[in-house]
PDB file of C-alpha atoms in Angstrom:
ATOM      1  CA  MET P   8     -69.926 -74.610  55.143  1.00 50.00           C
ATOM      2  CA  ARG P   9     -66.980 -72.058  54.643  1.00 59.00           C
ATOM      3  CA  GLY P  10     -64.428 -72.541  57.609  1.00 65.00           C
ATOM      4  CA  LEU P  11     -66.870 -74.691  59.535  1.00 77.00           C
ATOM      5  CA  ASN P  12     -64.967 -77.291  61.463  1.00 81.00           C
ATOM      6  CA  LEU P  13     -66.676 -80.821  61.357  1.00 84.00           C
ATOM      7  CA  ASP P  14     -64.667 -81.738  64.396  1.00 84.00           C
ATOM      8  CA  HIS P  15     -66.183 -78.563  66.364  1.00 87.00           C
ATOM      9  CA  LEU P  16     -69.981 -79.912  65.710  1.00 89.00           C
ATOM     10  CA  ARG P  17     -68.934 -83.422  66.691  1.00 89.00           C
ATOM     11  CA  ILE P  18     -67.472 -82.027  69.730  1.00 91.00           C
ATOM     12  CA  PHE P  19     -70.690 -80.070  70.540  1.00 90.00           C
ATOM     13  CA  LEU P  20     -72.649 -83.033  70.152  1.00 91.00           C
ATOM     14  CA  ASP P  21     -70.889 -85.445  72.336  1.00 90.00           C
ATOM     15  CA  VAL P  22     -70.815 -82.634  74.995  1.00 90.00           C
ATOM     16  CA  ILE P  23     -74.622 -82.238  74.952  1.00 91.00           C
ATOM     17  CA  GLU P  24     -75.121 -86.005  74.620  1.00 89.00           C
ATOM     18  CA  LEU P  25     -72.610 -86.984  77.397  1.00 90.00           C
ATOM     19  CA  GLY P  26     -73.474 -83.830  79.527  1.00 89.00           C
ATOM     20  CA  SER P  27     -70.053 -82.778  80.390  1.00 90.00           C
ATOM     21  CA  PHE P  28     -67.101 -80.955  78.841  1.00 91.00           C
ATOM     22  CA  SER P  29     -64.814 -83.339  81.107  1.00 90.00           C
ATOM     23  CA  ALA P  30     -66.630 -86.323  79.224  1.00 90.00           C
ATOM     24  CA  ALA P  31     -66.323 -85.294  75.594  1.00 88.00           C
ATOM     25  CA  ALA P  32     -62.605 -84.343  76.112  1.00 89.00           C
ATOM     26  CA  ASP P  33     -61.834 -88.085  77.418  1.00 89.00           C
ATOM     27  CA  ARG P  34     -64.052 -89.578  74.163  1.00 88.00           C
ATOM     28  CA  HIS P  35     -61.474 -87.393  72.041  1.00 86.00           C
ATOM     29  CA  GLY P  36     -58.026 -87.516  73.951  1.00 88.00           C
ATOM     30  CA  LEU P  37     -58.605 -83.824  74.721  1.00 89.00           C
ATOM     31  CA  THR P  38     -58.094 -81.557  77.415  1.00 91.00           C
ATOM     32  CA  GLN P  39     -61.336 -80.054  79.074  1.00 90.00           C
ATOM     33  CA  PRO P  40     -60.006 -76.766  77.971  1.00 90.00           C
ATOM     34  CA  ALA P  41     -59.522 -77.695  74.325  1.00 91.00           C
ATOM     35  CA  VAL P  42     -63.237 -78.525  74.412  1.00 89.00           C
ATOM     36  CA  SER P  43     -64.416 -75.824  75.857  1.00 90.00           C
ATOM     37  CA  LEU P  44     -62.518 -73.598  73.712  1.00 92.00           C
ATOM     38  CA  GLN P  45     -64.043 -75.529  70.491  1.00 90.00           C
ATOM     39  CA  VAL P  46     -67.403 -75.031  71.704  1.00 90.00           C
ATOM     40  CA  ARG P  47     -66.851 -71.213  72.464  1.00 91.00           C
ATOM     41  CA  GLN P  48     -65.596 -70.949  69.028  1.00 90.00           C
ATOM     42  CA  LEU P  49     -68.986 -72.283  67.398  1.00 89.00           C
ATOM     43  CA  GLU P  50     -70.636 -69.998  69.751  1.00 90.00           C
ATOM     44  CA  ARG P  51     -68.691 -66.748  68.222  1.00 90.00           C
ATOM     45  CA  ARG P  52     -69.297 -68.031  64.836  1.00 89.00           C
ATOM     46  CA  TYR P  53     -72.845 -68.013  65.098  1.00 88.00           C
ATOM     47  CA  GLY P  54     -72.948 -65.159  67.647  1.00 90.00           C
ATOM     48  CA  LEU P  55     -75.466 -67.211  69.917  1.00 90.00           C
ATOM     49  CA  ARG P  56     -75.493 -69.044  73.291  1.00 92.00           C
ATOM     50  CA  LEU P  57     -75.200 -72.659  72.329  1.00 91.00           C
ATOM     51  CA  ALA P  58     -74.783 -74.630  75.684  1.00 90.00           C
ATOM     52  CA  GLU P  59     -75.484 -74.001  79.509  1.00 90.00           C
ATOM     53  CA  ARG P  60     -74.747 -75.571  82.831  1.00 86.00           C
ATOM     54  CA  VAL P  61     -77.930 -76.682  84.439  1.00 82.00           C
ATOM     55  CA  GLY P  62     -76.698 -78.027  88.069  1.00 83.00           C
ATOM     56  CA  LYS P  63     -73.956 -80.393  87.332  1.00 85.00           C
ATOM     57  CA  ARG P  64     -75.017 -81.033  83.562  1.00 91.00           C
ATOM     58  CA  VAL P  65     -74.338 -79.080  80.520  1.00 91.00           C
ATOM     59  CA  THR P  66     -77.458 -78.663  78.113  1.00 91.00           C
ATOM     60  CA  ALA P  67     -78.152 -76.994  74.955  1.00 91.00           C
ATOM     61  CA  THR P  68     -80.103 -73.948  74.564  1.00 92.00           C
ATOM     62  CA  ALA P  69     -82.641 -73.737  72.222  1.00 91.00           C
ATOM     63  CA  ALA P  70     -80.466 -72.673  69.506  1.00 91.00           C
ATOM     64  CA  GLY P  71     -77.990 -75.490  70.547  1.00 89.00           C
ATOM     65  CA  MET P  72     -80.741 -77.955  70.377  1.00 92.00           C
ATOM     66  CA  ASP P  73     -81.519 -76.551  66.761  1.00 93.00           C
ATOM     67  CA  LEU P  74     -77.885 -77.074  65.696  1.00 91.00           C
ATOM     68  CA  LEU P  75     -78.130 -80.579  67.130  1.00 90.00           C
ATOM     69  CA  THR P  76     -80.536 -81.701  64.799  1.00 92.00           C
ATOM     70  CA  HIS P  77     -78.324 -80.413  61.679  1.00 92.00           C
ATOM     71  CA  ILE P  78     -75.273 -81.826  63.421  1.00 90.00           C
ATOM     72  CA  ARG P  79     -76.671 -85.209  63.144  1.00 90.00           C
ATOM     73  CA  ALA P  80     -78.171 -84.929  59.623  1.00 91.00           C
ATOM     74  CA  ILE P  81     -74.381 -83.704  58.614  1.00 89.00           C
ATOM     75  CA  ASP P  82     -72.941 -86.837  60.383  1.00 85.00           C
ATOM     76  CA  ALA P  83     -75.049 -89.211  58.396  1.00 85.00           C
ATOM     77  CA  ALA P  84     -74.308 -87.247  55.345  1.00 87.00           C
ATOM     78  CA  VAL P  85     -70.652 -87.765  56.237  1.00 83.00           C
ATOM     79  CA  GLU P  86     -71.111 -91.328  56.756  1.00 80.00           C
ATOM     80  CA  GLN P  87     -73.034 -92.044  53.762  1.00 79.00           C
ATOM     81  CA  ALA P  88     -69.997 -90.263  51.763  1.00 80.00           C
ATOM     82  CA  GLU P  89     -67.393 -92.331  53.654  1.00 76.00           C
ATOM     83  CA  ARG P  90     -69.379 -95.636  52.574  1.00 71.00           C
ATOM     84  CA  SER P  91     -69.782 -94.341  48.971  1.00 70.00           C
ATOM     85  CA  MET P  92     -65.993 -93.700  48.504  1.00 72.00           C
ATOM     86  CA  GLN P  93     -64.915 -96.969  50.217  1.00 64.00           C
ATOM     87  CA  ALA P  94     -67.388 -98.749  47.729  1.00 60.00           C
ATOM     88  CA  HIS P  95     -65.338 -96.668  44.837  1.00 58.00           C
ATOM     89  CA  SER P  96     -62.460 -97.825  46.250  1.00 57.00           C
ATOM     90  CA  ALA P  97     -63.183-101.483  46.781  1.00 56.00           C
ATOM     91  CA  GLN P  98     -65.877-102.344  44.154  1.00 63.00           C
ATOM     92  CA  VAL P  99     -66.555-101.655  40.322  1.00 68.00           C
ATOM     93  CA  VAL P 100     -69.162 -99.051  40.566  1.00 70.00           C
ATOM     94  CA  GLY P 101     -70.132 -95.792  38.901  1.00 80.00           C
ATOM     95  CA  ARG P 102     -71.022 -94.500  35.085  1.00 90.00           C
ATOM     96  CA  VAL P 103     -69.257 -94.972  31.949  1.00 95.00           C
ATOM     97  CA  ARG P 104     -70.487 -93.153  28.730  1.00 96.00           C
ATOM     98  CA  LEU P 105     -69.793 -95.284  25.605  1.00 97.00           C
ATOM     99  CA  GLY P 106     -70.217 -93.910  21.911  1.00 97.00           C
ATOM    100  CA  THR P 107     -70.116 -96.247  19.014  1.00 96.00           C
ATOM    101  CA  GLY P 108     -71.897 -96.752  15.697  1.00 92.00           C
ATOM    102  CA  ALA P 109     -75.247 -98.268  15.078  1.00 90.00           C
ATOM    103  CA  THR P 110     -74.181-101.717  13.744  1.00 90.00           C
ATOM    104  CA  ALA P 111     -71.882-102.391  16.432  1.00 93.00           C
ATOM    105  CA  CYS P 112     -74.461-101.200  19.440  1.00 93.00           C
ATOM    106  CA  THR P 113     -77.008-103.523  17.714  1.00 90.00           C
ATOM    107  CA  TYR P 114     -75.084-106.392  16.655  1.00 90.00           C
ATOM    108  CA  LEU P 115     -71.600-106.784  18.572  1.00 93.00           C
ATOM    109  CA  LEU P 116     -71.899-105.288  22.038  1.00 95.00           C
ATOM    110  CA  PRO P 117     -75.225-106.505  23.656  1.00 94.00           C
ATOM    111  CA  PRO P 118     -73.416-109.875  24.929  1.00 94.00           C
ATOM    112  CA  LEU P 119     -70.628-108.186  26.407  1.00 95.00           C
ATOM    113  CA  LEU P 120     -72.788-105.297  28.216  1.00 95.00           C
ATOM    114  CA  ALA P 121     -74.882-107.989  29.373  1.00 95.00           C
ATOM    115  CA  ASP P 122     -71.847-110.065  30.826  1.00 94.00           C
ATOM    116  CA  LEU P 123     -70.764-106.727  32.207  1.00 93.00           C
ATOM    117  CA  ARG P 124     -73.955-106.139  33.947  1.00 92.00           C
ATOM    118  CA  ARG P 125     -73.949-109.515  35.511  1.00 91.00           C
ATOM    119  CA  ARG P 126     -70.325-109.128  37.103  1.00 89.00           C
ATOM    120  CA  PHE P 127     -70.556-105.673  38.052  1.00 89.00           C
ATOM    121  CA  PRO P 128     -74.121-104.604  38.768  1.00 89.00           C
ATOM    122  CA  ALA P 129     -73.338-101.240  40.577  1.00 87.00           C
ATOM    123  CA  LEU P 130     -71.764-100.018  37.125  1.00 89.00           C
ATOM    124  CA  GLU P 131     -73.978 -98.163  34.955  1.00 92.00           C
ATOM    125  CA  ILE P 132     -72.613 -98.169  31.309  1.00 95.00           C
ATOM    126  CA  VAL P 133     -74.690 -95.285  29.149  1.00 95.00           C
ATOM    127  CA  ALA P 134     -74.182 -96.088  25.307  1.00 95.00           C
ATOM    128  CA  SER P 135     -74.980 -93.842  22.627  1.00 95.00           C
ATOM    129  CA  THR P 136     -74.656 -94.171  18.786  1.00 93.00           C
ATOM    130  CA  GLY P 137     -73.278 -91.728  16.186  1.00 90.00           C
ATOM    131  CA  ASN P 138     -70.976 -91.724  13.467  1.00 89.00           C
ATOM    132  CA  THR P 139     -67.142 -91.885  14.037  1.00 92.00           C
ATOM    133  CA  ALA P 140     -66.682 -87.953  14.062  1.00 91.00           C
ATOM    134  CA  ASP P 141     -69.599 -87.479  16.485  1.00 92.00           C
ATOM    135  CA  VAL P 142     -68.064 -89.732  18.642  1.00 95.00           C
ATOM    136  CA  LEU P 143     -64.397 -88.759  18.179  1.00 95.00           C
ATOM    137  CA  ARG P 144     -65.921 -85.121  19.178  1.00 95.00           C
ATOM    138  CA  ASP P 145     -67.758 -85.940  22.101  1.00 96.00           C
ATOM    139  CA  ILE P 146     -64.701 -87.885  23.501  1.00 96.00           C
ATOM    140  CA  GLU P 147     -62.453 -84.924  23.123  1.00 94.00           C
ATOM    141  CA  ALA P 148     -64.795 -82.611  24.934  1.00 94.00           C
ATOM    142  CA  ASN P 149     -65.069 -85.562  27.610  1.00 94.00           C
ATOM    143  CA  THR P 150     -69.014 -85.853  27.415  1.00 96.00           C
ATOM    144  CA  LEU P 151     -67.969 -89.506  26.434  1.00 96.00           C
ATOM    145  CA  ASP P 152     -65.557 -91.633  28.168  1.00 96.00           C
ATOM    146  CA  ILE P 153     -64.863 -94.086  25.412  1.00 97.00           C
ATOM    147  CA  GLY P 154     -65.474 -95.008  22.110  1.00 97.00           C
ATOM    148  CA  LEU P 155     -65.563 -98.208  19.620  1.00 97.00           C
ATOM    149  CA  VAL P 156     -65.503 -96.724  16.259  1.00 95.00           C
ATOM    150  CA  THR P 157     -64.656 -97.494  12.523  1.00 93.00           C
ATOM    151  CA  LEU P 158     -61.268 -96.137  11.622  1.00 92.00           C
ATOM    152  CA  PRO P 159     -59.484 -93.934  10.618  1.00 90.00           C
ATOM    153  CA  ALA P 160     -59.949 -91.841  13.877  1.00 89.00           C
ATOM    154  CA  SER P 161     -57.229 -89.158  13.829  1.00 85.00           C
ATOM    155  CA  GLY P 162     -56.169 -86.983  16.693  1.00 84.00           C
ATOM    156  CA  ARG P 163     -52.895 -86.892  18.555  1.00 86.00           C
ATOM    157  CA  MET P 164     -54.977 -86.652  21.654  1.00 91.00           C
ATOM    158  CA  PHE P 165     -56.262 -90.354  21.380  1.00 95.00           C
ATOM    159  CA  GLN P 166     -55.146 -93.758  22.157  1.00 95.00           C
ATOM    160  CA  VAL P 167     -56.392 -95.623  19.392  1.00 95.00           C
ATOM    161  CA  THR P 168     -56.331 -99.640  19.659  1.00 95.00           C
ATOM    162  CA  PRO P 169     -57.750-101.729  16.689  1.00 95.00           C
ATOM    163  CA  VAL P 170     -59.995-104.618  17.947  1.00 95.00           C
ATOM    164  CA  LEU P 171     -61.695-106.067  14.987  1.00 94.00           C
ATOM    165  CA  GLU P 172     -62.035-106.361  11.520  1.00 94.00           C
ATOM    166  CA  ASP P 173     -65.484-106.462   9.945  1.00 94.00           C
ATOM    167  CA  GLU P 174     -65.937-107.278   6.107  1.00 95.00           C
ATOM    168  CA  PHE P 175     -68.449-105.947   3.848  1.00 95.00           C
ATOM    169  CA  VAL P 176     -70.880-108.261   2.058  1.00 95.00           C
ATOM    170  CA  ALA P 177     -73.493-107.742  -0.661  1.00 95.00           C
ATOM    171  CA  ILE P 178     -77.131-108.795  -0.081  1.00 94.00           C
ATOM    172  CA  PHE P 179     -79.854-109.630  -2.702  1.00 94.00           C
ATOM    173  CA  PRO P 180     -83.217-110.861  -2.462  1.00 92.00           C
ATOM    174  CA  ALA P 181     -83.871-114.518  -2.387  1.00 88.00           C
ATOM    175  CA  ALA P 182     -85.344-114.920  -5.590  1.00 85.00           C
ATOM    176  CA  ASP P 183     -82.714-112.713  -7.549  1.00 87.00           C
ATOM    177  CA  GLU P 184     -80.216-114.088 -10.169  1.00 89.00           C
ATOM    178  CA  VAL P 185     -77.128-113.065  -8.496  1.00 89.00           C
ATOM    179  CA  PRO P 186     -73.675-112.301 -10.620  1.00 89.00           C
ATOM    180  CA  ALA P 187     -70.734-114.667 -10.555  1.00 91.00           C
ATOM    181  CA  ALA P 188     -68.751-111.992  -8.969  1.00 94.00           C
ATOM    182  CA  ILE P 189     -69.840-109.164  -7.083  1.00 95.00           C
ATOM    183  CA  THR P 190     -67.693-106.284  -8.587  1.00 96.00           C
ATOM    184  CA  PRO P 191     -68.317-102.441  -8.513  1.00 96.00           C
ATOM    185  CA  HIS P 192     -69.247-103.011 -12.157  1.00 94.00           C
ATOM    186  CA  ALA P 193     -71.912-105.408 -11.556  1.00 93.00           C
ATOM    187  CA  LEU P 194     -73.656-103.454  -8.798  1.00 93.00           C
ATOM    188  CA  ALA P 195     -73.283-100.110 -10.745  1.00 89.00           C
ATOM    189  CA  GLU P 196     -75.828-101.626 -13.042  1.00 85.00           C
ATOM    190  CA  ARG P 197     -78.465-102.619 -10.365  1.00 89.00           C
ATOM    191  CA  ALA P 198     -80.494-100.344  -7.920  1.00 90.00           C
ATOM    192  CA  VAL P 199     -78.415-100.339  -4.550  1.00 93.00           C
ATOM    193  CA  VAL P 200     -79.367 -99.595  -0.968  1.00 93.00           C
ATOM    194  CA  LEU P 201     -76.807 -97.655   0.842  1.00 93.00           C
ATOM    195  CA  PHE P 202     -76.258 -95.838   3.896  1.00 91.00           C
ATOM    196  CA  GLU P 203     -76.935 -92.488   4.368  1.00 89.00           C
ATOM    197  CA  PRO P 204     -74.201 -89.875   3.137  1.00 88.00           C
ATOM    198  CA  GLY P 205     -71.848 -88.772   6.215  1.00 83.00           C
ATOM    199  CA  ALA P 206     -71.496 -92.350   7.765  1.00 84.00           C
ATOM    200  CA  ARG P 207     -68.271 -93.376   7.664  1.00 87.00           C
ATOM    201  CA  THR P 208     -69.332 -97.103   6.222  1.00 89.00           C
ATOM    202  CA  ARG P 209     -70.785 -95.006   3.417  1.00 90.00           C
ATOM    203  CA  GLU P 210     -67.270 -93.362   2.780  1.00 91.00           C
ATOM    204  CA  LEU P 211     -65.675 -96.751   2.375  1.00 93.00           C
ATOM    205  CA  VAL P 212     -68.303 -98.073  -0.029  1.00 94.00           C
ATOM    206  CA  ASP P 213     -68.280 -95.102  -2.167  1.00 93.00           C
ATOM    207  CA  SER P 214     -64.365 -95.441  -2.034  1.00 94.00           C
ATOM    208  CA  TRP P 215     -65.019 -99.111  -3.053  1.00 95.00           C
ATOM    209  CA  PHE P 216     -66.961 -97.853  -6.320  1.00 95.00           C
ATOM    210  CA  GLU P 217     -64.528 -94.951  -7.147  1.00 94.00           C
ATOM    211  CA  ALA P 218     -61.517 -97.255  -7.154  1.00 95.00           C
ATOM    212  CA  ALA P 219     -63.022 -99.230 -10.234  1.00 95.00           C
ATOM    213  CA  GLY P 220     -63.903 -96.068 -11.959  1.00 94.00           C
ATOM    214  CA  VAL P 221     -67.953 -96.627 -11.533  1.00 92.00           C
ATOM    215  CA  ARG P 222     -70.552 -94.556  -9.477  1.00 86.00           C
ATOM    216  CA  ALA P 223     -73.510 -96.609  -7.360  1.00 82.00           C
ATOM    217  CA  ARG P 224     -77.149 -95.442  -8.299  1.00 80.00           C
ATOM    218  CA  PRO P 225     -78.363 -95.483  -5.046  1.00 88.00           C
ATOM    219  CA  ALA P 226     -82.227 -96.339  -4.982  1.00 87.00           C
ATOM    220  CA  MET P 227     -82.174 -95.412  -1.208  1.00 91.00           C
ATOM    221  CA  GLU P 228     -80.013 -94.144   1.504  1.00 91.00           C
ATOM    222  CA  LEU P 229     -80.936 -94.927   4.926  1.00 91.00           C
ATOM    223  CA  GLY P 230     -79.107 -95.083   8.467  1.00 86.00           C
ATOM    224  CA  SER P 231     -80.802 -98.292   9.706  1.00 89.00           C
ATOM    225  CA  THR P 232     -79.024-101.438   8.638  1.00 90.00           C
ATOM    226  CA  GLU P 233     -82.505-103.377   9.356  1.00 90.00           C
ATOM    227  CA  ALA P 234     -84.246-101.146   7.161  1.00 92.00           C
ATOM    228  CA  MET P 235     -81.736-101.800   4.738  1.00 93.00           C
ATOM    229  CA  LYS P 236     -82.305-105.253   4.945  1.00 92.00           C
ATOM    230  CA  GLU P 237     -86.360-105.439   5.029  1.00 92.00           C
ATOM    231  CA  LEU P 238     -86.135-103.313   1.714  1.00 92.00           C
ATOM    232  CA  VAL P 239     -83.927-106.167   0.095  1.00 93.00           C
ATOM    233  CA  ALA P 240     -86.133-108.669   1.211  1.00 91.00           C
ATOM    234  CA  ALA P 241     -88.872-107.162  -0.381  1.00 90.00           C
ATOM    235  CA  GLY P 242     -87.243-106.997  -3.708  1.00 90.00           C
ATOM    236  CA  LEU P 243     -86.382-103.262  -3.972  1.00 90.00           C
ATOM    237  CA  GLY P 244     -82.748-103.747  -4.772  1.00 90.00           C
ATOM    238  CA  CYS P 245     -79.350-104.934  -3.219  1.00 93.00           C
ATOM    239  CA  ALA P 246     -77.322-103.480  -0.510  1.00 94.00           C
ATOM    240  CA  ILE P 247     -73.787-103.251   0.732  1.00 94.00           C
ATOM    241  CA  LEU P 248     -73.501-103.970   4.566  1.00 94.00           C
ATOM    242  CA  PRO P 249     -71.008-104.885   7.228  1.00 93.00           C
ATOM    243  CA  ALA P 250     -71.185-108.684   7.615  1.00 92.00           C
ATOM    244  CA  LEU P 251     -71.453-107.785  11.195  1.00 90.00           C
ATOM    245  CA  ALA P 252     -75.040-107.112  10.765  1.00 90.00           C
ATOM    246  CA  LEU P 253     -75.845-110.097   9.189  1.00 86.00           C
ATOM    247  CA  PRO P 254     -75.083-112.787  12.225  1.00 71.00           C
ATOM    248  CA  LYS P 255     -77.495-115.032  10.796  1.00 65.00           C
ATOM    249  CA  GLN P 256     -77.912-115.304   7.197  1.00 54.00           C
ATOM    250  CA  ARG P 257     -81.960-115.303   6.343  1.00 54.00           C
ATOM    251  CA  ALA P 258     -81.904-117.844   3.482  1.00 50.00           C
ATOM    252  CA  SER P 259     -85.456-117.744   2.891  1.00 61.00           C
ATOM    253  CA  THR P 260     -85.460-113.987   2.124  1.00 76.00           C
ATOM    254  CA  LEU P 261     -81.872-112.926   1.509  1.00 88.00           C
ATOM    255  CA  GLN P 262     -78.697-113.946  -0.481  1.00 91.00           C
ATOM    256  CA  VAL P 263     -75.592-112.976   1.007  1.00 92.00           C
ATOM    257  CA  ARG P 264     -72.164-112.679  -1.136  1.00 93.00           C
ATOM    258  CA  SER P 265     -68.636-111.387  -0.731  1.00 94.00           C
ATOM    259  CA  LEU P 266     -67.369-108.588  -2.703  1.00 96.00           C
ATOM    260  CA  THR P 267     -64.594-108.641  -5.159  1.00 96.00           C
ATOM    261  CA  PRO P 268     -62.360-106.693  -4.682  1.00 96.00           C
ATOM    262  CA  ARG P 269     -62.857-107.632  -0.880  1.00 96.00           C
ATOM    263  CA  LEU P 270     -63.704-104.864   1.352  1.00 96.00           C
ATOM    264  CA  SER P 271     -63.903-104.361   4.902  1.00 95.00           C
ATOM    265  CA  ARG P 272     -63.499-101.927   7.978  1.00 95.00           C
ATOM    266  CA  ALA P 273     -61.690-101.918  11.059  1.00 95.00           C
ATOM    267  CA  LEU P 274     -62.934-101.174  14.445  1.00 96.00           C
ATOM    268  CA  ALA P 275     -61.096 -99.372  17.232  1.00 96.00           C
ATOM    269  CA  VAL P 276     -61.588 -98.625  20.766  1.00 97.00           C
ATOM    270  CA  VAL P 277     -60.636 -95.042  21.426  1.00 97.00           C
ATOM    271  CA  LEU P 278     -60.305 -92.742  24.283  1.00 95.00           C
ATOM    272  CA  ARG P 279     -58.350 -89.642  25.394  1.00 95.00           C
ATOM    273  CA  SER P 280     -54.623 -90.444  26.198  1.00 93.00           C
ATOM    274  CA  ASP P 281     -55.024 -88.260  29.417  1.00 93.00           C
ATOM    275  CA  LYS P 282     -58.337 -89.889  30.342  1.00 92.00           C
ATOM    276  CA  PRO P 283     -57.834 -91.179  33.910  1.00 90.00           C
ATOM    277  CA  LEU P 284     -59.056 -94.828  34.162  1.00 88.00           C
ATOM    278  CA  HIS P 285     -61.453 -95.368  37.306  1.00 86.00           C
ATOM    279  CA  ARG P 286     -62.417 -99.168  37.975  1.00 85.00           C
ATOM    280  CA  GLY P 287     -65.547 -99.251  35.695  1.00 89.00           C
ATOM    281  CA  LEU P 288     -63.928 -97.766  32.855  1.00 93.00           C
ATOM    282  CA  VAL P 289     -60.946 -99.881  33.093  1.00 91.00           C
ATOM    283  CA  GLN P 290     -63.487-103.011  32.983  1.00 92.00           C
ATOM    284  CA  LEU P 291     -65.340-101.873  30.016  1.00 95.00           C
ATOM    285  CA  HIS P 292     -61.906-100.808  28.029  1.00 95.00           C
ATOM    286  CA  THR P 293     -60.499-104.298  29.050  1.00 94.00           C
ATOM    287  CA  ALA P 294     -64.007-106.105  27.733  1.00 95.00           C
ATOM    288  CA  LEU P 295     -63.708-104.333  24.145  1.00 96.00           C
ATOM    289  CA  LEU P 296     -59.963-104.986  23.974  1.00 95.00           C
ATOM    290  CA  ALA P 297     -60.865-108.556  24.457  1.00 93.00           C
ATOM    291  CA  LEU P 298     -62.834-108.269  21.252  1.00 92.00           C
ATOM    292  CA  ARG P 299     -59.517-108.924  19.344  1.00 87.00           C
ATOM    293  CA  GLN P 300     -59.352-112.575  20.910  1.00 73.00           C
ATOM    294  CA  GLY P 301     -62.843-113.289  19.371  1.00 62.00           C
ATOM    295  CA  GLN P 302     -61.067-112.903  15.846  1.00 60.00           C
ATOM    296  CA  GLY P 303     -58.578-115.413  17.208  1.00 49.00           C
TER     297      GLY P 303
END
């Protein structure tokens, strides 16, 4: 394609289809010598005779006929490209890569993503889960477009907007005798199911214990909130979870209690401050920021 002029191809096609240099010149608003020159330039490029006059009509040589097949395919591809670019300018289309934590992806985002899918069926949102550090690294590398992560999210290149406060709660088996106050000292005497090390939520819980001068006794360390709930329901200990992971209290299998002192985490929307916002990314960004309204 280097140095190839698409206008020359289109003019050659019209010369053959109309059978005349002058007719092609009239269609393009050019002079006949200008059209003849453009066809000759194509012939010089390929070192081949592409057109010949038979009687009063200009026809294609064998090489010209072969070129016409490619020109029609090129025309179709260019037209498809034009339609695609028009769709991008007029509609919400494309692909957006979202990174977030497993809890938010499981319990918070499905209704939001379903609403975007309903309103913008041509918009593809690809969600992946990871710890805050993983998501920030991928946003920095531009392998993710946007993230919803647990604060803090440090880095001068990031635009960080807090949107949601999520309280931590303790859960116990339904049959357990629960302390009147769920303090670090009270839980330090029990087998506790905790998030796996490295997770930001685990760091927050560890800090809650350490601020009281005690350490938890992890009975198990897991990365799945659902697994943690099932283990507690089976009587294998208690657990500390974000309240977001308990949209419905399972009164028959779990007891849910607030912590003393209160513990919470802040979720924030993060993207690179220099990230261009195309229409699809704008819609997802707007929907995530609207989570602030849900906290009223």
